[in-house]
Structure formats: structure tokens, C-alpha cells
Amino acid sequence: MRRTPFTTGWQFRPHANHFAEINGAGQSWQDVTLPHDATLGQPRDAAHGPGTAYFPGGVYEYLTTVAAPGEWRDRVVALEFEGVYRSAQVFVNGSLAGQWATGYTQFTVPLDDHLRYGQDNEVRVVCRSHADSRWYAGAGIHRPVHLLVGPLVHLAQDGVTVTTEQVDGGVAVVGVAATVAHAGRGLAHRELVIELRDAAGTVVGTGTSPVTVLPGEPAVVRQRFLVRDAALWSPDSPALYTAAVVLRDGAAETDAEDVRFGIRTLSLDLERGLRVNGETVLLRGACVHADNGVLGAAAIDRADERRVELLQAAGFNALRSSHGPMPRAMLDACDRLGVLVMDELTDMWTENKTDFDAALDFPQWWEREVAAMVAKDRNHPSVVMYSIGNEIPELAKPHGGLWSRRLAEAVRALDGTRFVTAGINAMLTVLGEARGPEGVEAGINTALTDMGEFMEHLSVSSMVGERTAEAYDVLDVAGMNYMEARYELDRELFPRRVIVGSETFAQKIDRLWRLVQDHPHVIGDFTWTGWDYLGEVGIGRAWDTADPAAAGFSGAFPWLLAWCGDIDVTGHRRPASWYREIVFGLRRDPYLAVQRPEHSGRTWGSTPWGWADTVGSRSWAGAEGTPLEVEVYSDAEEVELLLDGRSLGTAPAGEAHRFRAEFAVPFAPGELTAVARTGGQETGRFSLRTATGDVRLAAAADRDVVRADGTDLAYVDLSLTDADGTVFTGVDRVVTVVVEGPAVLAGFGSAAPSTTESYLDDVHTTFDGRALAVVRPTGPGTITLTATAEGCAPVAVTVQAH
């Protein structure tokens, strides 16, 4: 079926029911381009809770029209929604045409029975959010929409599946299965032609099959191809092919679809771990939530692609979607770049975690949810694992065992080429019965005081081992959330068990990675999180222990972000990211992280998700003489710290010292340099220079040319710098931006974890001297963004949209 983007020409407003509409209470419509987040523009308030970043729920509606020409009478017409959050109802010309319960999976609404041919047809989508998520989920039509039009005899939607059946000596056997559907009357005869093409477009295999199909009884056509000198897809060499599938009626081409795929094999065992094409791959993984920072929940293609690029550049080779299926554009980027994926179905099954979450719908909708996820994933070579759930409380109960098996087998029935896992948290499996190290009742509040230690103690208990035995036995890979204490233990207790750290604390990455390296049955580690996100506010923050009221799981209003990602919401790497890259063995130069002056002399507490509240800067106006802690991350035996070439001392580093050397240094302007040495030989160095002189506003776009097709974005970094480009970390100013040309300002903000400012305004205050403006083209032409700040000369960047 012909698949056309259908993201423009939409309007949006808070929903007004018919009675409110009669009384004139309905709000006016505003024009929007999809994907769109309906929540981001709503007012925040402390009453709405920290999980969703103090944003309210709501009911929203979208409106558009579809022009249906007369020739569509003999066509199949549908709308494909990649994701609507949530409880969506789709009305066509005032009548319900389709609905979908949950918010992260794709669904299709047939339009044929509702269309008025030769005129415009009204499409209205109503969706709602209400205490249904533990994090910021946003609301609305937050993923792309496509219009599907095809002949009565057509290639079924997502009906082409490509699998690697065998690879031997450079020769691959590739199977293609294509489903032909018939929505008309009478027996139909067609011809199906398949061509396999390599990245250069060269045809490497072709086949033709006759197919006879009855109405309402889809026919599956299977062809097998021998591909010689096959370029195999792997993280190091992500080669991609295309299967071009054409349906013919005599000499006429009636339908067509191109499917991109990779040729690769997967295997899994206790001694060699996860292997791609026979080569063991250790998963350097990051968990990621679905939101896109200053864009909110809007999953615009370029935003998802950019996140994959930056996460890979920071050293990650695998991503886990937390806790719903990953957008198509993000999977496409993972395919192209060679990033492996654990795609996750859901955060709950039959027991609620919030009052109105998807557990209310799961028993009736789970089969459709599984089918939608697999249909989206099965041609993506990057996807190596399906996760059937995250931290499911009922999983350790007898009926939880039934659900585990039911879900795992449903996934395997649809796609037996990948592995099945689930993220299991020991604490949730025995909640209410767990006891801490001293045998004292340990409810959730007690556990929060030292959650890391409590989880470690609890995870090795025999009770947890017994309660999770069936759930783990159902899986191909045992996903362990904060249960690394079981890694070595389970090698003896459960000798068939292959393990992945499906969610782990960033503070422990050095010890966790050593476990992965030393134990073949542990195939990787996924940190919480790779990218900071909206909601679950403040779980990674630090607080002054002298203020007991500041402690606890969440940050008080106006906290906005979780503040626990290796990369902040603007795409800037935080110190933990550089530390991780060193632990992974991907960076030889050391890295410098400096304590903020306002924290000097205080004792700071944090949750296990936190990191030392340091920054990769030493530009602190007015902090001269203040004692500051300096952390140097390095894999070398020792590190020497120099200020303007003068030695401030030497300290041991490397793995034996957790890749960290620490110095107490009174702040003084100048160049601070860390020199790493092993065996007396320098292995690398890194410097931080103090910004000096006048404050300047600088602007830089991520690319000079962007697409004008509605799927692209221009990211403009704004920073306060000196003449040499060094950022003034301790200086922040209000910045105003203006966009001219065929574009709109899609989002504007900073990485500030606590703020009352909106990402939808054209005015925002920098944080640590930085801000980010995101520009969305609306057509071809020259786009200019101009930024101004008090005391600084205006700056402008120009981008061409084609």
C-alpha cells in the first residue's frame, strides 16, 4: 500500500464534550504539525505530582480533513498512527472508526466504511492522559501518522518479512515472506516480484511467484535467495540491503513496497555470550525514555536520530527502550549506525503502578500490543531482544508465571529469530515481605534511605531466587534490574541462565563492567539512564545533608527533570559520560570534573541514581580561593594535576582506584591540566581553561542543510563564551530567539533540572552557560535564527532547508 506522511493540516485544542460545546465552553483550534505533544503547553503545578514533572493530565482532540477522490471507491484507505497517548478514539465524519488503548504502539484505522467520495472528510482524534504514567509521557498524537492507500488486492500493511536463514563462508540464505490481501470480490490472480538490492542498488537476487488470493483470506508468498559475498550487518559494519517487492496484474504494477534489512545471525550461550555473526558482543547499554527533552514527547524523526548519534558517540553500542516500544525513526537510526536494541513492550501487566495506567487495559489488549511491536521490529537488524515487561510486581506470583509464559510464547510465535527478556527488580517481587540487613521491616520509604545497599542485600536472598525462578526460566535472557549481586551466584544456582544487567546504577559502572568482562554468561549492562528525561524529577539530584527536608526520592516543585542521564536533555555530555567511556576502554585521555563552588565545605547526599554534582568546567567568577574538589577520571596508574604548568600533586588512578583520582584545590583562574601516566610514561592529558574577559553569546547549528519534508530539525546550540570559545559556566543570562524564514521554533530550553520556564517560549535562561533552540522547517528556503542576550552582541545562524 502507498504510504504517505500525513502530519500537516492538523488542528488541536483541549477537548470539549458536546454539552460544553453547546454552552460555548469549547476553546479555539490552533494549527499544529505532527508529531505533537499536547501536555508540554499545559501549566505545571505542585498538585500534579513529581512523576510527571508536575504536569496535569487532560483530554485533547485533533482535527483534520481527508479529501477522498472518486477513484478511492475501488481502493483500500486507512490511517496509520504510530503512537497516540493514550486511550485514543478516531472519528471519521462524526462516527467512531477505530480506537487504541495504550500510547506507544502502532495501530491502523480503516476509513473505507466512513468516507464520502468526491469531498473532504473530517477526521477527529480524541485522546486523554490521567495519572497513567510513572514518568512524563506527554499526550496527544506524539508519533508520526501516515495515510495508506492501495488497490483492493494489495500488499498487506507490514506484510513483508525478511529473515536471514543461514550464513556460511560469505554466502547467505535470505528468506522473504510477503502477504497479499484481497478486500474485493471474487478470486484474484497476481504476480509477485521480489528483488534484493545491496547498499549501492545492485540487484543481488530476484524471484517471481504467481499468487491466487481469495477475499478475506490473505495469501503468503515465500521466496528464498542465495546472496554471495554477503555484506553482513554488525555494530562495526552496519551493512543494509533492500527487498523491493512488487505486485503485478499482467504487465501493470499495482502495488509495491521497499523493506530495508540486514543480513546477520544471532546466537546465545553461557560460554560465548551474545554473538552477532559468530563474534561475541558485550552490550554497552543505555536505557532511554521516549521524550525528546525540549520537544517533550514529540517523536520527530530527526530528534530520535540525533539521540542515537550522540549516545553512540558517547560509547554506547546498545539501547533499551524504557518502557514502551521504540519509535520507527529511532530503530532506523540504530540500523544505519549499528546500535543494538532491546525493545520493551510495557511497564505493567495486570497490577497498576499508577491509578489509571495501562494495567486497566492489558488483559484485553496485550495480544494486539505484542503483535504491533513485533510487526514494527522484525525487519530491523538492530533489534536483538524483546523485553516483555519492566519491573512487573505480579511476576513472582503463580499467575505472573502464567503471564510470563503467555507473553514470551506470543512473541516467539510472531518472531522466533530474536531473544526474549524482561527487566525484573528483586524488591518489587517481594514487596511487603522484604527485610533489610538487620531484619527490620523494610518498606519502600525505609529502602530509599540506602536503596543500593538494600537492593543488593535483597537480590541474593533465597526468597527472591525462588520467586523469580519460573519467570526467568521462561526467558532467553534473564534481565536483572539492580541485581548484580546475583551474577556470580546464579552461575552456580541456575547454570543455564544467561544474564543481562537490564537496569543498573551509573555510580557502579566500573564494578558492573568488570562483572560483564569476567563472566561470559553476563552479556552486558544497561545504565539508568543514557539520556536525562522529563519526570521522575530529581531522582539523580544531590542535596545538602544539613537540610533533612531536601532529602527523599523526588525533587520538589518546580523540579522538571530526573537529572540522572549521562547526557543532558540538550545533548551535552555530563561528567558521568566521560567516566563511562574510560571504563569501557574507549578513551585514553583523562577527564576533569570540578565541584561547584556553592557546594564547597558541605556534605552532599544523593540517591543511587545520582553522580557527584560536578561539571567539566572551572569558570567560576568570584570563587577565587574557594576550596574545590577536583575529580580526574583515568585508566592510567597515576595522574598529576597541573595549574598553569605548576604541579599540584599526583594521585593514583586506574581500575584499582575505581578510575578516579581526587584532589582538593583552592580555585584560581588559569589552565588546569591532568596528565595520566602508566609505568612512568604519559598516556594522555586533558585541560580545562578558565573563561576570561567579556561574555559573548555564541550560536552554532548542528548542520547547515536540513530536509524540508517535515521530519527534520535544526539544533542550534547557544552558549556564553569568552573570545576563545570557553564557556562561562558560572554566568547565566536570559536569551531571546527569533526565527525567520520557512520554519518555526519547535522548542527552546536548557538542561536546568529545576525551572518554571517553558520549552515553548522564545525566551529562556541559560544553565551552566548553555541553552538549545530547536528549529523545525515548514518548507524549502533560507532559515535564520537570531539570538540576543543582555550585554552581548546579537548572533545569528543560517540553515538551508531543501
mmCIF file of C-alpha atoms in Angstrom, residues 370-570:
data_model
loop_
_atom_site.group_PDB
_atom_site.id
_atom_site.type_symbol
_atom_site.label_atom_id
_atom_site.label_comp_id
_atom_site.label_asym_id
_atom_site.label_seq_id
_atom_site.Cartn_x
_atom_site.Cartn_y
_atom_site.Cartn_z
ATOM 1 C CA VAL A 370 2.634 -7.696 21.164
ATOM 2 C CA ALA A 371 1.633 -8.036 17.513
ATOM 3 C CA ALA A 372 2.101 -4.298 16.904
ATOM 4 C CA MET A 373 5.587 -4.272 18.463
ATOM 5 C CA VAL A 374 6.794 -7.320 16.525
ATOM 6 C CA ALA A 375 5.323 -6.106 13.218
ATOM 7 C CA LYS A 376 7.338 -2.909 13.623
ATOM 8 C CA ASP A 377 10.557 -4.598 14.738
ATOM 9 C CA ARG A 378 11.008 -7.791 12.793
ATOM 10 C CA ASN A 379 12.874 -6.355 9.794
ATOM 11 C CA HIS A 380 15.222 -4.190 11.873
ATOM 12 C CA PRO A 381 18.626 -5.892 12.245
ATOM 13 C CA SER A 382 19.395 -3.683 15.246
ATOM 14 C CA VAL A 383 16.715 -5.377 17.360
ATOM 15 C CA VAL A 384 18.256 -8.370 19.125
ATOM 16 C CA MET A 385 15.931 -8.711 22.143
ATOM 17 C CA TYR A 386 12.299 -8.154 23.018
ATOM 18 C CA SER A 387 11.560 -7.289 26.636
ATOM 19 C CA ILE A 388 8.057 -8.384 27.646
ATOM 20 C CA GLY A 389 7.916 -6.048 30.643
ATOM 21 C CA ASN A 390 9.685 -3.907 33.214
ATOM 22 C CA GLU A 391 9.598 -4.453 36.985
ATOM 23 C CA ILE A 392 6.277 -6.292 36.944
ATOM 24 C CA PRO A 393 5.073 -6.741 40.563
ATOM 25 C CA GLU A 394 2.910 -9.824 39.907
ATOM 26 C CA LEU A 395 5.677 -11.601 38.019
ATOM 27 C CA ALA A 396 6.756 -13.560 41.141
ATOM 28 C CA LYS A 397 3.239 -14.921 41.781
ATOM 29 C CA PRO A 398 1.837 -18.116 40.224
ATOM 30 C CA HIS A 399 -0.385 -16.211 37.799
ATOM 31 C CA GLY A 400 2.569 -13.985 36.992
ATOM 32 C CA GLY A 401 4.347 -17.117 35.828
ATOM 33 C CA LEU A 402 1.408 -17.840 33.548
ATOM 34 C CA TRP A 403 1.531 -14.339 32.104
ATOM 35 C CA SER A 404 5.308 -14.564 31.597
ATOM 36 C CA ARG A 405 4.983 -17.724 29.566
ATOM 37 C CA ARG A 406 1.964 -16.452 27.660
ATOM 38 C CA LEU A 407 3.767 -13.279 26.594
ATOM 39 C CA ALA A 408 7.097 -14.915 25.795
ATOM 40 C CA GLU A 409 5.493 -17.559 23.618
ATOM 41 C CA ALA A 410 3.325 -14.995 21.840
ATOM 42 C CA VAL A 411 6.465 -13.048 20.907
ATOM 43 C CA ARG A 412 8.258 -16.200 19.742
ATOM 44 C CA ALA A 413 5.283 -17.278 17.640
ATOM 45 C CA LEU A 414 5.470 -13.983 15.750
ATOM 46 C CA ASP A 415 9.280 -13.746 15.604
ATOM 47 C CA GLY A 416 11.436 -16.688 16.604
ATOM 48 C CA THR A 417 14.659 -15.087 15.377
ATOM 49 C CA ARG A 418 15.309 -12.892 18.427
ATOM 50 C CA PHE A 419 15.672 -13.398 22.153
ATOM 51 C CA VAL A 420 13.118 -12.670 24.866
ATOM 52 C CA THR A 421 13.928 -10.959 28.146
ATOM 53 C CA ALA A 422 12.266 -8.891 30.894
ATOM 54 C CA GLY A 423 13.587 -6.384 33.419
ATOM 55 C CA ILE A 424 12.997 -7.897 36.866
ATOM 56 C CA ASN A 425 13.504 -5.974 40.105
ATOM 57 C CA ALA A 426 14.040 -8.073 43.241
ATOM 58 C CA MET A 427 12.454 -5.509 45.534
ATOM 59 C CA LEU A 428 9.165 -5.485 43.654
ATOM 60 C CA THR A 429 8.899 -9.270 43.581
ATOM 61 C CA VAL A 430 8.792 -9.445 47.411
ATOM 62 C CA LEU A 431 7.418 -6.008 48.243
ATOM 63 C CA GLY A 432 5.790 -6.023 51.672
ATOM 64 C CA GLU A 433 7.741 -9.090 52.792
ATOM 65 C CA ALA A 434 11.311 -7.854 52.359
ATOM 66 C CA ARG A 435 13.591 -7.311 55.338
ATOM 67 C CA GLY A 436 16.750 -5.259 55.398
ATOM 68 C CA PRO A 437 20.191 -6.426 56.573
ATOM 69 C CA GLU A 438 19.228 -6.095 60.240
ATOM 70 C CA GLY A 439 15.974 -7.988 59.837
ATOM 71 C CA VAL A 440 13.862 -4.863 60.226
ATOM 72 C CA GLU A 441 10.742 -4.427 58.113
ATOM 73 C CA ALA A 442 11.852 -2.544 55.011
ATOM 74 C CA GLY A 443 9.029 -0.807 53.215
ATOM 75 C CA ILE A 444 9.625 1.480 50.296
ATOM 76 C CA ASN A 445 10.326 4.562 52.449
ATOM 77 C CA THR A 446 12.975 2.774 54.523
ATOM 78 C CA ALA A 447 14.551 1.328 51.400
ATOM 79 C CA LEU A 448 15.024 4.781 49.891
ATOM 80 C CA THR A 449 17.496 5.795 52.611
ATOM 81 C CA ASP A 450 20.040 3.404 51.128
ATOM 82 C CA MET A 451 18.343 1.780 48.198
ATOM 83 C CA GLY A 452 21.504 0.478 46.548
ATOM 84 C CA GLU A 453 22.663 -1.475 49.580
ATOM 85 C CA PHE A 454 19.152 -2.682 50.301
ATOM 86 C CA MET A 455 18.625 -3.952 46.747
ATOM 87 C CA GLU A 456 21.969 -5.761 46.781
ATOM 88 C CA HIS A 457 21.147 -7.472 50.056
ATOM 89 C CA LEU A 458 17.658 -8.400 48.945
ATOM 90 C CA SER A 459 18.523 -9.683 45.476
ATOM 91 C CA VAL A 460 20.670 -12.565 46.769
ATOM 92 C CA SER A 461 18.035 -13.830 49.185
ATOM 93 C CA SER A 462 16.681 -17.327 48.665
ATOM 94 C CA MET A 463 13.172 -15.869 48.645
ATOM 95 C CA VAL A 464 13.949 -13.791 45.548
ATOM 96 C CA GLY A 465 15.691 -16.731 43.891
ATOM 97 C CA GLU A 466 12.660 -18.956 44.425
ATOM 98 C CA ARG A 467 10.047 -16.359 43.493
ATOM 99 C CA THR A 468 11.703 -15.400 40.211
ATOM 100 C CA ALA A 469 12.761 -18.907 39.110
ATOM 101 C CA GLU A 470 9.820 -19.561 36.776
ATOM 102 C CA ALA A 471 9.770 -16.070 35.296
ATOM 103 C CA TYR A 472 13.478 -16.280 34.489
ATOM 104 C CA ASP A 473 13.191 -19.832 33.168
ATOM 105 C CA VAL A 474 10.663 -18.648 30.574
ATOM 106 C CA LEU A 475 13.136 -16.102 29.195
ATOM 107 C CA ASP A 476 16.127 -16.494 26.891
ATOM 108 C CA VAL A 477 17.982 -13.771 28.794
ATOM 109 C CA ALA A 478 17.435 -13.006 32.473
ATOM 110 C CA GLY A 479 17.060 -9.251 32.736
ATOM 111 C CA MET A 480 18.184 -8.037 36.160
ATOM 112 C CA ASN A 481 17.357 -4.543 37.392
ATOM 113 C CA TYR A 482 19.819 -3.600 40.156
ATOM 114 C CA MET A 483 20.526 -7.278 40.906
ATOM 115 C CA GLU A 484 24.204 -7.554 40.042
ATOM 116 C CA ALA A 485 24.806 -9.383 43.334
ATOM 117 C CA ARG A 486 23.193 -12.409 41.655
ATOM 118 C CA TYR A 487 25.504 -12.504 38.630
ATOM 119 C CA GLU A 488 28.117 -14.826 40.115
ATOM 120 C CA LEU A 489 25.694 -16.599 42.441
ATOM 121 C CA ASP A 490 23.374 -17.657 39.632
ATOM 122 C CA ARG A 491 26.214 -19.221 37.652
ATOM 123 C CA GLU A 492 26.110 -21.955 40.294
ATOM 124 C CA LEU A 493 22.438 -21.938 41.320
ATOM 125 C CA PHE A 494 20.993 -21.624 37.795
ATOM 126 C CA PRO A 495 23.713 -22.910 35.450
ATOM 127 C CA ARG A 496 21.547 -22.476 32.307
ATOM 128 C CA ARG A 497 20.884 -18.785 32.981
ATOM 129 C CA VAL A 498 22.238 -16.070 30.664
ATOM 130 C CA ILE A 499 22.044 -12.631 32.302
ATOM 131 C CA VAL A 500 21.902 -9.018 31.196
ATOM 132 C CA GLY A 501 22.031 -6.024 33.539
ATOM 133 C CA SER A 502 18.809 -4.557 32.164
ATOM 134 C CA GLU A 503 18.903 -1.564 34.518
ATOM 135 C CA THR A 504 21.824 -0.521 36.713
ATOM 136 C CA PHE A 505 23.190 2.366 38.764
ATOM 137 C CA ALA A 506 25.627 4.705 36.995
ATOM 138 C CA GLN A 507 27.704 5.008 40.188
ATOM 139 C CA LYS A 508 28.690 1.325 39.879
ATOM 140 C CA ILE A 509 29.622 1.155 36.212
ATOM 141 C CA ASP A 510 33.278 0.254 36.889
ATOM 142 C CA ARG A 511 32.333 -2.754 39.038
ATOM 143 C CA LEU A 512 29.450 -3.727 36.784
ATOM 144 C CA TRP A 513 31.588 -3.642 33.660
ATOM 145 C CA ARG A 514 34.211 -5.800 35.321
ATOM 146 C CA LEU A 515 31.488 -8.402 36.009
ATOM 147 C CA VAL A 516 30.479 -8.292 32.351
ATOM 148 C CA GLN A 517 34.076 -8.719 31.223
ATOM 149 C CA ASP A 518 34.818 -11.565 33.634
ATOM 150 C CA HIS A 519 31.628 -13.633 33.243
ATOM 151 C CA PRO A 520 30.628 -14.860 29.762
ATOM 152 C CA HIS A 521 27.078 -15.595 30.915
ATOM 153 C CA VAL A 522 26.620 -11.854 31.637
ATOM 154 C CA ILE A 523 26.199 -10.283 28.206
ATOM 155 C CA GLY A 524 26.007 -6.576 29.033
ATOM 156 C CA ASP A 525 24.929 -3.642 31.143
ATOM 157 C CA PHE A 526 22.211 -1.006 30.575
ATOM 158 C CA THR A 527 22.647 2.067 32.746
ATOM 159 C CA TRP A 528 19.788 4.152 34.106
ATOM 160 C CA THR A 529 19.903 6.357 32.105
ATOM 161 C CA GLY A 530 21.828 7.254 28.997
ATOM 162 C CA TRP A 531 19.848 10.460 28.425
ATOM 163 C CA ASP A 532 18.204 12.704 31.008
ATOM 164 C CA TYR A 533 14.441 12.932 30.806
ATOM 165 C CA LEU A 534 11.295 14.734 31.936
ATOM 166 C CA GLY A 535 9.515 13.435 35.017
ATOM 167 C CA GLU A 536 10.576 11.224 37.939
ATOM 168 C CA VAL A 537 12.029 14.557 38.932
ATOM 169 C CA GLY A 538 15.230 14.772 40.900
ATOM 170 C CA ILE A 539 15.959 11.067 41.300
ATOM 171 C CA GLY A 540 19.592 11.790 40.404
ATOM 172 C CA ARG A 541 19.946 15.039 42.327
ATOM 173 C CA ALA A 542 22.256 15.821 45.247
ATOM 174 C CA TRP A 543 21.146 17.609 48.424
ATOM 175 C CA ASP A 544 22.777 19.199 51.433
ATOM 176 C CA THR A 545 22.593 16.660 54.274
ATOM 177 C CA ALA A 546 22.285 19.546 56.732
ATOM 178 C CA ASP A 547 18.772 20.080 55.342
ATOM 179 C CA PRO A 548 16.766 16.894 56.046
ATOM 180 C CA ALA A 549 13.731 18.330 54.270
ATOM 181 C CA ALA A 550 15.679 18.281 50.992
ATOM 182 C CA ALA A 551 16.240 14.507 51.102
ATOM 183 C CA GLY A 552 13.961 11.880 49.578
ATOM 184 C CA PHE A 553 13.189 10.259 46.260
ATOM 185 C CA SER A 554 11.869 13.275 44.326
ATOM 186 C CA GLY A 555 12.635 16.952 43.868
ATOM 187 C CA ALA A 556 10.011 19.452 44.994
ATOM 188 C CA PHE A 557 8.252 21.746 42.529
ATOM 189 C CA PRO A 558 9.491 23.275 40.232
ATOM 190 C CA TRP A 559 11.856 20.362 39.572
ATOM 191 C CA LEU A 560 11.372 19.261 35.960
ATOM 192 C CA LEU A 561 13.995 16.642 35.077
ATOM 193 C CA ALA A 562 15.158 13.333 36.527
ATOM 194 C CA TRP A 563 18.755 14.661 36.398
ATOM 195 C CA CYS A 564 20.357 11.255 36.090
ATOM 196 C CA GLY A 565 21.407 10.862 32.448
ATOM 197 C CA ASP A 566 24.929 10.573 31.077
ATOM 198 C CA ILE A 567 23.763 13.139 28.507
ATOM 199 C CA ASP A 568 21.550 16.067 29.475
ATOM 200 C CA VAL A 569 18.313 16.957 27.664
ATOM 201 C CA THR A 570 20.121 19.374 25.331
#
